[in-house]
GROMACS .gro file of C-alpha atoms in nm:
model
  292
    1MET     CA    1  10.048  18.421   2.142
    2THR     CA    2  10.353  18.606   2.281
    3ALA     CA    3  10.533  18.275   2.324
    4MET     CA    4  10.452  18.175   1.966
    5LEU     CA    5  10.585  18.506   1.830
    6LEU     CA    6  10.901  18.471   2.037
    7ALA     CA    7  10.954  18.117   1.911
    8THR     CA    8  10.909  18.232   1.553
    9THR     CA    9  11.165  18.507   1.604
   10LEU     CA   10  11.416  18.265   1.757
   11LEU     CA   11  11.377  18.030   1.460
   12LEU     CA   12  11.472  18.298   1.209
   13PRO     CA   13  11.817  18.217   1.067
   14HIS     CA   14  12.103  18.428   1.196
   15GLY     CA   15  12.157  18.739   0.985
   16LEU     CA   16  11.820  18.730   0.807
   17SER     CA   17  11.625  19.050   0.864
   18TYR     CA   18  11.260  18.996   0.955
   19ASP     CA   19  11.131  19.192   0.654
   20GLY     CA   20  11.373  19.012   0.419
   21ALA     CA   21  11.458  19.330   0.226
   22TRP     CA   22  11.750  19.304  -0.017
   23LEU     CA   23  12.007  19.562  -0.119
   24TRP     CA   24  12.068  19.631  -0.486
   25PRO     CA   25  12.377  19.428  -0.585
   26VAL     CA   26  12.492  19.674  -0.855
   27GLN     CA   27  12.481  20.052  -0.874
   28THR     CA   28  12.207  20.091  -1.135
   29ARG     CA   29  11.862  20.054  -0.977
   30SER     CA   30  11.669  19.943  -1.282
   31VAL     CA   31  11.554  19.616  -1.437
   32GLU     CA   32  11.627  19.537  -1.800
   33ARG     CA   33  11.445  19.203  -1.805
   34GLU     CA   34  11.200  19.102  -1.537
   35PHE     CA   35  11.122  18.769  -1.373
   36ALA     CA   36  10.917  18.522  -1.581
   37PRO     CA   37  10.888  18.190  -1.398
   38PRO     CA   38  10.868  17.867  -1.602
   39THR     CA   39  10.545  17.669  -1.598
   40ASP     CA   40  10.735  17.350  -1.511
   41PRO     CA   41  11.079  17.283  -1.360
   42TYR     CA   42  11.242  17.228  -1.699
   43GLY     CA   43  11.035  17.466  -1.909
   44PRO     CA   44  11.140  17.797  -2.064
   45GLY     CA   45  11.129  18.116  -1.860
   46HIS     CA   46  11.348  18.377  -1.698
   47ARG     CA   47  11.443  18.257  -1.352
   48GLY     CA   48  11.566  18.590  -1.218
   49VAL     CA   49  11.595  18.958  -1.308
   50ASP     CA   50  11.858  19.122  -1.528
   51LEU     CA   51  12.010  19.439  -1.382
   52PRO     CA   52  12.219  19.665  -1.611
   53GLY     CA   53  12.579  19.716  -1.507
   54ARG     CA   54  12.935  19.765  -1.627
   55ALA     CA   55  13.198  19.500  -1.692
   56GLY     CA   56  13.429  19.498  -1.391
   57GLU     CA   57  13.176  19.666  -1.161
   58THR     CA   58  13.174  19.545  -0.801
   59VAL     CA   59  12.881  19.317  -0.715
   60VAL     CA   60  12.771  19.314  -0.350
   61ALA     CA   61  12.571  19.067  -0.144
   62VAL     CA   62  12.202  19.157  -0.127
   63ALA     CA   63  12.176  19.038   0.234
   64THR     CA   64  12.383  18.884   0.511
   65GLY     CA   65  12.457  18.516   0.463
   66THR     CA   66  12.709  18.244   0.379
   67VAL     CA   67  12.863  18.177   0.039
   68THR     CA   68  12.770  17.822  -0.061
   69PHE     CA   69  12.910  17.824  -0.415
   70ALA     CA   70  13.164  18.025  -0.612
   71GLY     CA   71  13.255  17.879  -0.948
   72ASP     CA   72  13.120  17.788  -1.291
   73VAL     CA   73  12.774  17.650  -1.366
   74ALA     CA   74  12.752  17.528  -1.725
   75GLY     CA   75  13.041  17.757  -1.809
   76VAL     CA   76  12.891  18.065  -1.640
   77ALA     CA   77  13.074  18.225  -1.345
   78THR     CA   78  12.832  18.206  -1.052
   79VAL     CA   79  12.813  18.300  -0.684
   80THR     CA   80  12.543  18.167  -0.450
   81VAL     CA   81  12.476  18.309  -0.103
   82ASP     CA   82  12.254  18.131   0.152
   83HIS     CA   83  12.051  18.372   0.367
   84GLY     CA   84  11.880  18.104   0.573
   85VAL     CA   85  11.529  18.074   0.432
   86GLU     CA   86  11.630  18.183   0.081
   87ARG     CA   87  11.934  18.197  -0.145
   88SER     CA   88  12.055  18.460  -0.389
   89THR     CA   89  12.249  18.381  -0.708
   90TYR     CA   90  12.467  18.613  -0.917
   91GLN     CA   91  12.572  18.554  -1.281
   92PRO     CA   92  12.809  18.618  -1.455
   93VAL     CA   93  13.033  18.719  -1.165
   94ARG     CA   94  13.405  18.656  -1.110
   95ALA     CA   95  13.406  18.570  -0.740
   96THR     CA   96  13.626  18.737  -0.483
   97VAL     CA   97  13.480  18.513  -0.212
   98SER     CA   98  13.490  18.138  -0.154
   99ALA     CA   99  13.240  17.876  -0.042
  100GLY     CA  100  13.204  17.894   0.335
  101ASP     CA  101  13.277  18.266   0.362
  102ALA     CA  102  13.038  18.469   0.578
  103VAL     CA  103  12.932  18.793   0.408
  104GLN     CA  104  12.745  19.100   0.526
  105ALA     CA  105  12.476  19.285   0.332
  106GLY     CA  106  12.654  19.520   0.093
  107GLN     CA  107  12.987  19.335   0.109
  108PRO     CA  108  13.164  19.290  -0.227
  109ILE     CA  109  13.148  18.931  -0.353
  110GLY     CA  110  13.291  18.966  -0.704
  111ALA     CA  111  13.320  19.158  -1.028
  112LEU     CA  112  13.054  19.167  -1.299
  113LEU     CA  113  13.154  19.004  -1.628
  114ALA     CA  114  13.029  19.086  -1.976
  115GLY     CA  115  12.850  18.834  -2.192
  116HIS     CA  116  12.513  18.757  -2.030
  117PRO     CA  117  12.316  18.652  -2.340
  118SER     CA  118  11.974  18.798  -2.256
  119CYS     CA  119  12.098  19.160  -2.229
  120ARG     CA  120  12.187  19.418  -2.494
  121THR     CA  121  12.487  19.523  -2.287
  122THR     CA  122  12.653  19.401  -1.969
  123CYS     CA  123  12.408  19.301  -1.697
  124LEU     CA  124  12.379  19.094  -1.381
  125ASN     CA  125  12.132  18.807  -1.360
  126LEU     CA  126  12.012  18.803  -0.999
  127GLY     CA  127  11.824  18.494  -0.884
  128ARG     CA  128  11.621  18.419  -0.574
  129LEU     CA  129  11.542  18.066  -0.455
  130ARG     CA  130  11.350  17.915  -0.167
  131GLY     CA  131  11.425  17.545  -0.171
  132ASP     CA  132  11.389  17.447  -0.537
  133ASP     CA  133  11.140  17.724  -0.615
  134TYR     CA  134  11.242  18.034  -0.810
  135LEU     CA  135  11.094  18.361  -0.677
  136ASP     CA  136  11.097  18.719  -0.803
  137PRO     CA  137  11.405  18.904  -0.669
  138ALA     CA  138  11.249  19.243  -0.751
  139ALA     CA  139  10.989  19.187  -0.479
  140LEU     CA  140  11.266  19.220  -0.218
  141LEU     CA  141  11.466  19.495  -0.388
  142GLY     CA  142  11.194  19.751  -0.315
  143ALA     CA  143  10.912  19.812  -0.560
  144ASP     CA  144  10.947  20.190  -0.537
  145ASP     CA  145  11.302  20.169  -0.669
  146VAL     CA  146  11.240  19.937  -0.967
  147ARG     CA  147  11.234  20.102  -1.307
  148LEU     CA  148  11.184  19.878  -1.612
  149ILE     CA  149  11.392  19.952  -1.921
  150SER     CA  150  11.250  19.890  -2.266
  151PRO     CA  151  11.459  19.620  -2.439
  152ASP     CA  152  11.403  19.797  -2.773
  153GLY     CA  153  11.494  20.154  -2.680
  154PRO     CA  154  11.807  20.326  -2.554
  155PRO     CA  155  11.895  20.315  -2.183
  156PRO     CA  156  11.738  20.604  -1.989
  157SER     CA  157  11.943  20.914  -1.919
  158PRO     CA  158  12.048  20.962  -1.558
  159PRO     CA  159  11.846  21.223  -1.367
  160SER     CA  160  11.967  21.581  -1.338
  161TRP     CA  161  12.189  21.659  -1.042
  162GLU     CA  162  12.129  21.959  -0.822
  163PRO     CA  163  12.462  22.066  -0.670
  164GLU     CA  164  12.318  22.331  -0.440
  165GLY     CA  165  12.424  22.273  -0.085
  166ILE     CA  166  12.740  22.075  -0.163
  167VAL     CA  167  12.978  22.365  -0.100
  168ASN     CA  168  12.805  22.439   0.231
  169LEU     CA  169  12.772  22.074   0.332
  170LEU     CA  170  13.034  22.115   0.605
  171GLY     CA  171  13.053  22.494   0.621
  172GLY     CA  172  13.409  22.494   0.486
  173PRO     CA  173  13.572  22.577   0.151
  174VAL     CA  174  13.634  22.359  -0.154
  175THR     CA  175  14.006  22.291  -0.113
  176SER     CA  176  14.053  22.084  -0.429
  177PRO     CA  177  13.809  22.062  -0.724
  178PHE     CA  178  13.724  21.768  -0.950
  179GLY     CA  179  13.960  21.712  -1.245
  180MET     CA  180  14.316  21.628  -1.343
  181ARG     CA  181  14.580  21.731  -1.091
  182ARG     CA  182  14.919  21.634  -0.951
  183HIS     CA  183  14.860  21.416  -0.647
  184PRO     CA  184  14.993  21.597  -0.337
  185VAL     CA  185  15.136  21.275  -0.190
  186THR     CA  186  15.254  21.065  -0.487
  187GLY     CA  187  15.325  21.347  -0.735
  188GLU     CA  188  15.142  21.149  -1.003
  189VAL     CA  189  14.920  21.341  -1.248
  190LYS     CA  190  14.580  21.172  -1.240
  191LEU     CA  191  14.208  21.238  -1.210
  192HIS     CA  192  14.092  21.379  -0.878
  193ASP     CA  193  13.763  21.190  -0.878
  194GLY     CA  194  13.570  21.412  -0.639
  195VAL     CA  195  13.583  21.742  -0.455
  196ASP     CA  196  13.763  21.806  -0.129
  197LEU     CA  197  13.577  22.005   0.135
  198GLY     CA  198  13.786  22.157   0.412
  199ALA     CA  199  13.671  22.107   0.772
  200ALA     CA  200  13.816  22.025   1.111
  201CYS     CA  201  13.862  21.661   1.204
  202GLY     CA  202  13.557  21.540   1.395
  203THR     CA  203  13.311  21.761   1.204
  204PRO     CA  204  12.984  21.569   1.148
  205VAL     CA  205  12.931  21.460   0.786
  206PRO     CA  206  12.563  21.457   0.678
  207ALA     CA  207  12.425  21.253   0.390
  208LEU     CA  208  12.377  21.479   0.089
  209LEU     CA  209  12.067  21.286  -0.022
  210ALA     CA  210  11.849  21.008   0.113
  211GLY     CA  211  11.975  20.665   0.018
  212THR     CA  212  12.090  20.318   0.119
  213VAL     CA  213  12.436  20.252   0.258
  214THR     CA  214  12.609  20.009   0.021
  215PHE     CA  215  12.959  20.030   0.170
  216SER     CA  216  13.097  20.128   0.510
  217ALA     CA  217  13.454  20.020   0.572
  218HIS     CA  218  13.819  20.107   0.513
  219ARG     CA  219  13.900  20.133   0.140
  220GLY     CA  220  14.272  20.172   0.074
  221ALA     CA  221  14.384  20.525  -0.015
  222TYR     CA  222  14.030  20.654   0.050
  223GLY     CA  223  14.063  20.560   0.417
  224GLU     CA  224  13.741  20.516   0.609
  225GLN     CA  225  13.462  20.549   0.352
  226VAL     CA  226  13.083  20.545   0.340
  227GLU     CA  227  12.901  20.494   0.010
  228LEU     CA  228  12.531  20.566  -0.048
  229ALA     CA  229  12.316  20.456  -0.341
  230HIS     CA  230  12.038  20.700  -0.430
  231GLY     CA  231  11.869  20.521  -0.722
  232ASP     CA  232  11.891  20.557  -1.100
  233GLY     CA  233  12.261  20.477  -1.092
  234ARG     CA  234  12.357  20.767  -0.861
  235VAL     CA  235  12.605  20.696  -0.582
  236THR     CA  236  12.778  20.937  -0.343
  237SER     CA  237  13.080  20.845  -0.134
  238TYR     CA  238  13.241  21.016   0.163
  239SER     CA  239  13.611  20.940   0.227
  240HIS     CA  240  13.898  20.996   0.472
  241LEU     CA  241  13.651  20.982   0.762
  242SER     CA  242  13.776  20.956   1.118
  243SER     CA  243  13.472  20.746   1.209
  244ARG     CA  244  13.173  20.584   1.039
  245GLU     CA  245  12.830  20.595   1.202
  246VAL     CA  246  12.628  20.379   0.962
  247ARG     CA  247  12.651  20.021   0.836
  248ALA     CA  248  12.592  19.861   0.497
  249GLY     CA  249  12.220  19.812   0.452
  250ASP     CA  250  12.113  20.114   0.657
  251ARG     CA  251  11.858  20.347   0.501
  252VAL     CA  252  11.936  20.713   0.575
  253GLU     CA  253  11.764  21.041   0.505
  254ALA     CA  254  11.928  21.357   0.373
  255GLY     CA  255  12.111  21.528   0.657
  256HIS     CA  256  12.160  21.212   0.862
  257VAL     CA  257  12.512  21.204   1.010
  258ILE     CA  258  12.696  20.914   0.846
  259GLY     CA  259  13.044  20.981   0.986
  260ARG     CA  260  13.295  21.244   1.089
  261VAL     CA  261  13.567  21.429   0.901
  262GLY     CA  262  13.914  21.280   0.933
  263THR     CA  263  14.242  21.226   0.754
  264THR     CA  264  14.254  20.846   0.715
  265GLY     CA  265  14.401  20.680   0.408
  266MET     CA  266  14.626  20.876   0.173
  267SER     CA  267  14.551  21.224   0.301
  268THR     CA  268  14.746  21.540   0.378
  269GLY     CA  269  14.510  21.680   0.640
  270CYS     CA  270  14.156  21.695   0.774
  271HIS     CA  271  13.899  21.714   0.492
  272LEU     CA  272  13.611  21.530   0.326
  273HIS     CA  273  13.660  21.378  -0.019
  274LEU     CA  274  13.309  21.377  -0.172
  275MET     CA  275  13.244  21.175  -0.487
  276LEU     CA  276  12.943  21.147  -0.718
  277LEU     CA  277  12.924  20.846  -0.950
  278ILE     CA  278  12.662  20.792  -1.219
  279ASP     CA  279  12.642  20.434  -1.344
  280GLY     CA  280  12.984  20.380  -1.191
  281THR     CA  281  13.157  20.677  -1.357
  282PRO     CA  282  13.290  20.963  -1.140
  283VAL     CA  283  13.152  21.304  -1.240
  284ASP     CA  284  13.200  21.653  -1.099
  285PRO     CA  285  12.959  21.692  -0.805
  286LEU     CA  286  12.960  22.070  -0.856
  287SER     CA  287  12.870  22.055  -1.226
  288ALA     CA  288  12.502  21.992  -1.297
  289GLY     CA  289  12.580  21.988  -1.667
  290GLY     CA  290  12.837  21.714  -1.624
  291ALA     CA  291  12.595  21.492  -1.439
  292GLY     CA  292  12.269  21.549  -1.615
   0.00000   0.00000   0.00000
């Protein structure tokens, strides 16, 4: 029996997790139109799930794999990623990857386009295939996170945000609030899309809430950044880190150390730049009214 289990493990394709769990490819964790398989290969049905999003929003790979297609299918911009046993498809998505590229879970693969015909507003059609068979993607996205949206009613309001604990997250002061300001490096007047918390370089940075890591890499002016999705369209990000201690796809609890304070990217000194996004829009993390 042990030998059989070992053989089964060795036969699993590289990069495919044993439980097969998928990350959410867009920030909103809700389903506008659910899976409705056709009764025959050419019959009517809905061969995927529609996930609400914003035009231009980054779409990430649901799992580690290899891009097998990036182009148009019947005039619809499409990306397909092979995960070994199964494949994921993303429409309509303007690809930033090419066929043959290896991608990690949570890695950006393109930008969401408007115009998917079965949605009231912009949405991503996510497909799941095993061979020629269409399967329900929502089964791998995590049933506890799926929230169906009525196609006839308005989109649900985002949940209220409790800012308690943010100021004391690192034990240091708020050195720059959310809002318009003159950038200390470029001199440009623009939105400061988060709050800066002062702390010494190397200070552990805990996750504000439980969530799934959707990004953990260097991101331009933000420097080393970790991004967590918390459900219902809420995302927090932690920037200018000196080090990152989690990877895309990791599930973390509130208080788990995800990195350490630094001054990477476009920064004038050691601090944490903390952002809160709701459905992709930055809001003031310290203002419950602005996020509820």
